Amino acid sequence: MKSSLRRIAALLAFSVLSVTAAGSHAADTGSTEKNGNTNNSDALSCNNAGTQAQMEQCAAQALNQADTELNQTYVDYRNRLDQRQQDQIRDVQLAWIKYRDLSCKYASNDVGGSAHALALQTCLTEKTQERTREIKALAACPEGDLTCPR
């Protein structure tokens, strides 16, 4: 049991670290001078990303933000559960991570060249945001609703 918990924690940590590493090169989008002009030498506006490298930086940043929100939502929800349910949601989450990664790898497989990384990151971000919404819906499930795990 403890070894499986360590393995789960390591896998979740690896997932966070890999996304964080991808996002570590993402540019800061919030640098604005006092006059309201964006300092283009220090910041990348993802609304105006024009080069492949800029788009990939923005995609990495979006994935990092989505993953951070998912991890916090997951931890908050999991902490409300009893031990049996915590074990179950952990197993579900690990299976979901495998599903997300394989599904996005498959979906972006036909996208070749320089667009492949962007397509993969976009898919990962969308699925991660979708999973966050799913966990939030579980957390908001009304008491007495027999269709909701508690």
PDB file of C-alpha atoms in Angstrom:
ATOM      1  CA  MET A   1       0.000   0.000   0.000  1.00  0.00           C
ATOM      2  CA  LYS A   2       2.711   2.470   0.994  1.00  0.00           C
ATOM      3  CA  SER A   3       4.803   1.568  -2.057  1.00  0.00           C
ATOM      4  CA  SER A   4       1.835   2.199  -4.334  1.00  0.00           C
ATOM      5  CA  LEU A   5       1.259   5.570  -2.638  1.00  0.00           C
ATOM      6  CA  ARG A   6       4.907   6.453  -3.196  1.00  0.00           C
ATOM      7  CA  ARG A   7       4.638   5.380  -6.820  1.00  0.00           C
ATOM      8  CA  ILE A   8       1.486   7.479  -7.268  1.00  0.00           C
ATOM      9  CA  ALA A   9       3.110  10.493  -5.631  1.00  0.00           C
ATOM     10  CA  ALA A  10       6.180  10.072  -7.834  1.00  0.00           C
ATOM     11  CA  LEU A  11       4.047   9.827 -10.972  1.00  0.00           C
ATOM     12  CA  LEU A  12       2.041  12.912 -10.041  1.00  0.00           C
ATOM     13  CA  ALA A  13       5.237  14.780  -9.183  1.00  0.00           C
ATOM     14  CA  PHE A  14       6.741  13.754 -12.524  1.00  0.00           C
ATOM     15  CA  SER A  15       3.645  15.021 -14.302  1.00  0.00           C
ATOM     16  CA  VAL A  16       3.888  18.359 -12.512  1.00  0.00           C
ATOM     17  CA  LEU A  17       7.635  18.617 -13.091  1.00  0.00           C
ATOM     18  CA  SER A  18       7.386  17.819 -16.782  1.00  0.00           C
ATOM     19  CA  VAL A  19       4.699  20.443 -17.274  1.00  0.00           C
ATOM     20  CA  THR A  20       6.631  22.919 -15.130  1.00  0.00           C
ATOM     21  CA  ALA A  21       9.778  22.298 -17.140  1.00  0.00           C
ATOM     22  CA  ALA A  22       7.869  22.872 -20.354  1.00  0.00           C
ATOM     23  CA  GLY A  23       6.412  26.039 -18.919  1.00  0.00           C
ATOM     24  CA  SER A  24       9.685  27.331 -17.498  1.00  0.00           C
ATOM     25  CA  HIS A  25      10.532  28.815 -20.858  1.00  0.00           C
ATOM     26  CA  ALA A  26       7.140  30.477 -21.146  1.00  0.00           C
ATOM     27  CA  ALA A  27       7.259  34.234 -21.275  1.00  0.00           C
ATOM     28  CA  ASP A  28       5.707  36.597 -18.771  1.00  0.00           C
ATOM     29  CA  THR A  29       2.546  38.076 -20.248  1.00  0.00           C
ATOM     30  CA  GLY A  30       1.907  40.651 -17.575  1.00  0.00           C
ATOM     31  CA  SER A  31       4.802  43.107 -17.962  1.00  0.00           C
ATOM     32  CA  THR A  32       3.318  46.518 -18.700  1.00  0.00           C
ATOM     33  CA  GLU A  33       4.996  49.884 -18.432  1.00  0.00           C
ATOM     34  CA  LYS A  34       3.369  52.781 -16.544  1.00  0.00           C
ATOM     35  CA  ASN A  35       2.163  54.342 -19.793  1.00  0.00           C
ATOM     36  CA  GLY A  36       0.232  51.180 -20.654  1.00  0.00           C
ATOM     37  CA  ASN A  37       2.541  49.957 -23.386  1.00  0.00           C
ATOM     38  CA  THR A  38       3.737  46.399 -23.202  1.00  0.00           C
ATOM     39  CA  ASN A  39       7.491  46.126 -22.992  1.00  0.00           C
ATOM     40  CA  ASN A  40       8.024  43.764 -25.917  1.00  0.00           C
ATOM     41  CA  SER A  41      11.663  43.134 -25.100  1.00  0.00           C
ATOM     42  CA  ASP A  42      10.769  41.602 -21.733  1.00  0.00           C
ATOM     43  CA  ALA A  43       7.302  40.171 -22.242  1.00  0.00           C
ATOM     44  CA  LEU A  44       5.387  38.186 -24.789  1.00  0.00           C
ATOM     45  CA  SER A  45       1.754  38.985 -25.341  1.00  0.00           C
ATOM     46  CA  CYS A  46       0.165  35.660 -26.102  1.00  0.00           C
ATOM     47  CA  ASN A  47      -2.633  37.495 -27.897  1.00  0.00           C
ATOM     48  CA  ASN A  48      -0.073  38.602 -30.492  1.00  0.00           C
ATOM     49  CA  ALA A  49       2.237  35.579 -30.609  1.00  0.00           C
ATOM     50  CA  GLY A  50       3.360  35.392 -34.205  1.00  0.00           C
ATOM     51  CA  THR A  51       6.314  33.058 -34.421  1.00  0.00           C
ATOM     52  CA  GLN A  52       6.265  29.329 -33.834  1.00  0.00           C
ATOM     53  CA  ALA A  53       8.550  29.758 -30.821  1.00  0.00           C
ATOM     54  CA  GLN A  54       6.243  32.390 -29.299  1.00  0.00           C
ATOM     55  CA  MET A  55       3.165  30.231 -29.859  1.00  0.00           C
ATOM     56  CA  GLU A  56       4.929  27.265 -28.240  1.00  0.00           C
ATOM     57  CA  GLN A  57       5.921  29.427 -25.260  1.00  0.00           C
ATOM     58  CA  CYS A  58       2.334  30.558 -24.843  1.00  0.00           C
ATOM     59  CA  ALA A  59       1.047  26.990 -25.170  1.00  0.00           C
ATOM     60  CA  ALA A  60       3.533  25.811 -22.537  1.00  0.00           C
ATOM     61  CA  GLN A  61       2.432  28.614 -20.232  1.00  0.00           C
ATOM     62  CA  ALA A  62      -1.246  27.743 -20.713  1.00  0.00           C
ATOM     63  CA  LEU A  63      -0.543  24.067 -20.012  1.00  0.00           C
ATOM     64  CA  ASN A  64       1.417  24.928 -16.885  1.00  0.00           C
ATOM     65  CA  GLN A  65      -1.444  27.113 -15.607  1.00  0.00           C
ATOM     66  CA  ALA A  66      -4.044  24.443 -16.398  1.00  0.00           C
ATOM     67  CA  ASP A  67      -1.974  21.755 -14.695  1.00  0.00           C
ATOM     68  CA  THR A  68      -1.459  23.905 -11.600  1.00  0.00           C
ATOM     69  CA  GLU A  69      -5.209  24.513 -11.322  1.00  0.00           C
ATOM     70  CA  LEU A  70      -5.977  20.817 -11.844  1.00  0.00           C
ATOM     71  CA  ASN A  71      -3.495  19.736  -9.180  1.00  0.00           C
ATOM     72  CA  GLN A  72      -4.933  22.170  -6.631  1.00  0.00           C
ATOM     73  CA  THR A  73      -8.513  21.179  -7.452  1.00  0.00           C
ATOM     74  CA  TYR A  74      -7.621  17.485  -7.201  1.00  0.00           C
ATOM     75  CA  VAL A  75      -5.845  17.876  -3.841  1.00  0.00           C
ATOM     76  CA  ASP A  76      -8.677  19.967  -2.388  1.00  0.00           C
ATOM     77  CA  TYR A  77     -11.276  17.411  -3.480  1.00  0.00           C
ATOM     78  CA  ARG A  78      -9.241  14.367  -2.449  1.00  0.00           C
ATOM     79  CA  ASN A  79      -8.660  15.760   1.043  1.00  0.00           C
ATOM     80  CA  ARG A  80     -12.430  15.795   1.644  1.00  0.00           C
ATOM     81  CA  LEU A  81     -12.762  12.065   1.037  1.00  0.00           C
ATOM     82  CA  ASP A  82     -12.346   9.087   3.336  1.00  0.00           C
ATOM     83  CA  GLN A  83      -9.341   6.796   2.823  1.00  0.00           C
ATOM     84  CA  ARG A  84     -11.157   4.308   0.570  1.00  0.00           C
ATOM     85  CA  GLN A  85     -12.405   7.092  -1.684  1.00  0.00           C
ATOM     86  CA  GLN A  86      -8.978   8.753  -1.699  1.00  0.00           C
ATOM     87  CA  ASP A  87      -7.486   5.504  -2.972  1.00  0.00           C
ATOM     88  CA  GLN A  88     -10.177   5.250  -5.636  1.00  0.00           C
ATOM     89  CA  ILE A  89      -9.831   8.845  -6.885  1.00  0.00           C
ATOM     90  CA  ARG A  90      -6.044   8.418  -6.956  1.00  0.00           C
ATOM     91  CA  ASP A  91      -6.434   5.365  -9.196  1.00  0.00           C
ATOM     92  CA  VAL A  92      -8.915   7.235 -11.375  1.00  0.00           C
ATOM     93  CA  GLN A  93      -6.587  10.226 -11.664  1.00  0.00           C
ATOM     94  CA  LEU A  94      -3.596   8.078 -12.608  1.00  0.00           C
ATOM     95  CA  ALA A  95      -5.658   6.331 -15.274  1.00  0.00           C
ATOM     96  CA  TRP A  96      -6.866   9.720 -16.504  1.00  0.00           C
ATOM     97  CA  ILE A  97      -3.275  11.009 -16.822  1.00  0.00           C
ATOM     98  CA  LYS A  98      -2.398   7.988 -18.979  1.00  0.00           C
ATOM     99  CA  TYR A  99      -5.564   8.496 -21.036  1.00  0.00           C
ATOM    100  CA  ARG A 100      -4.876  12.218 -21.519  1.00  0.00           C
ATOM    101  CA  ASP A 101      -1.284  11.689 -22.578  1.00  0.00           C
ATOM    102  CA  LEU A 102      -2.035   8.829 -24.972  1.00  0.00           C
ATOM    103  CA  SER A 103      -5.135  10.508 -26.381  1.00  0.00           C
ATOM    104  CA  CYS A 104      -3.267  13.729 -27.135  1.00  0.00           C
ATOM    105  CA  LYS A 105      -0.302  11.852 -28.549  1.00  0.00           C
ATOM    106  CA  TYR A 106      -2.702  10.073 -30.891  1.00  0.00           C
ATOM    107  CA  ALA A 107      -4.623  13.247 -31.768  1.00  0.00           C
ATOM    108  CA  SER A 108      -1.450  15.160 -32.624  1.00  0.00           C
ATOM    109  CA  ASN A 109       0.238  12.255 -34.401  1.00  0.00           C
ATOM    110  CA  ASP A 110      -0.841  13.358 -37.880  1.00  0.00           C
ATOM    111  CA  VAL A 111       0.379  16.901 -37.270  1.00  0.00           C
ATOM    112  CA  GLY A 112       3.919  16.888 -38.493  1.00  0.00           C
ATOM    113  CA  GLY A 113       6.783  19.289 -38.477  1.00  0.00           C
ATOM    114  CA  SER A 114       6.993  22.288 -36.227  1.00  0.00           C
ATOM    115  CA  ALA A 115       3.251  22.298 -35.502  1.00  0.00           C
ATOM    116  CA  HIS A 116       3.362  18.930 -33.710  1.00  0.00           C
ATOM    117  CA  ALA A 117       4.517  20.291 -30.334  1.00  0.00           C
ATOM    118  CA  LEU A 118       1.932  23.071 -30.424  1.00  0.00           C
ATOM    119  CA  ALA A 119      -0.880  20.649 -31.305  1.00  0.00           C
ATOM    120  CA  LEU A 120       0.185  18.295 -28.512  1.00  0.00           C
ATOM    121  CA  GLN A 121       0.369  21.047 -25.891  1.00  0.00           C
ATOM    122  CA  THR A 122      -2.974  22.490 -26.964  1.00  0.00           C
ATOM    123  CA  CYS A 123      -4.635  19.092 -26.633  1.00  0.00           C
ATOM    124  CA  LEU A 124      -3.045  18.497 -23.217  1.00  0.00           C
ATOM    125  CA  THR A 125      -4.246  21.904 -22.038  1.00  0.00           C
ATOM    126  CA  GLU A 126      -7.814  21.349 -23.233  1.00  0.00           C
ATOM    127  CA  LYS A 127      -8.064  17.909 -21.634  1.00  0.00           C
ATOM    128  CA  THR A 128      -6.524  19.206 -18.398  1.00  0.00           C
ATOM    129  CA  GLN A 129      -9.038  22.061 -18.228  1.00  0.00           C
ATOM    130  CA  GLU A 130     -11.849  19.603 -18.919  1.00  0.00           C
ATOM    131  CA  ARG A 131     -10.655  17.332 -16.087  1.00  0.00           C
ATOM    132  CA  THR A 132     -10.534  20.306 -13.715  1.00  0.00           C
ATOM    133  CA  ARG A 133     -14.179  21.052 -14.534  1.00  0.00           C
ATOM    134  CA  GLU A 134     -15.070  17.386 -13.891  1.00  0.00           C
ATOM    135  CA  ILE A 135     -13.436  17.371 -10.453  1.00  0.00           C
ATOM    136  CA  LYS A 136     -15.039  20.709  -9.557  1.00  0.00           C
ATOM    137  CA  ALA A 137     -18.422  19.209 -10.493  1.00  0.00           C
ATOM    138  CA  LEU A 138     -17.726  16.241  -8.202  1.00  0.00           C
ATOM    139  CA  ALA A 139     -16.820  18.607  -5.386  1.00  0.00           C
ATOM    140  CA  ALA A 140     -20.033  20.595  -5.898  1.00  0.00           C
ATOM    141  CA  CYS A 141     -22.253  17.533  -5.917  1.00  0.00           C
ATOM    142  CA  PRO A 142     -25.213  18.103  -3.568  1.00  0.00           C
ATOM    143  CA  GLU A 143     -25.581  16.004  -0.455  1.00  0.00           C
ATOM    144  CA  GLY A 144     -27.931  13.089  -1.011  1.00  0.00           C
ATOM    145  CA  ASP A 145     -27.336  12.822  -4.773  1.00  0.00           C
ATOM    146  CA  LEU A 146     -26.838   9.079  -5.172  1.00  0.00           C
ATOM    147  CA  THR A 147     -25.161   9.505  -8.562  1.00  0.00           C
ATOM    148  CA  CYS A 148     -22.240  11.356  -6.956  1.00  0.00           C
ATOM    149  CA  PRO A 149     -19.403   9.553  -5.228  1.00  0.00           C
ATOM    150  CA  ARG A 150     -18.918  10.688  -1.659  1.00  0.00           C
TER     151      ARG A 150
END
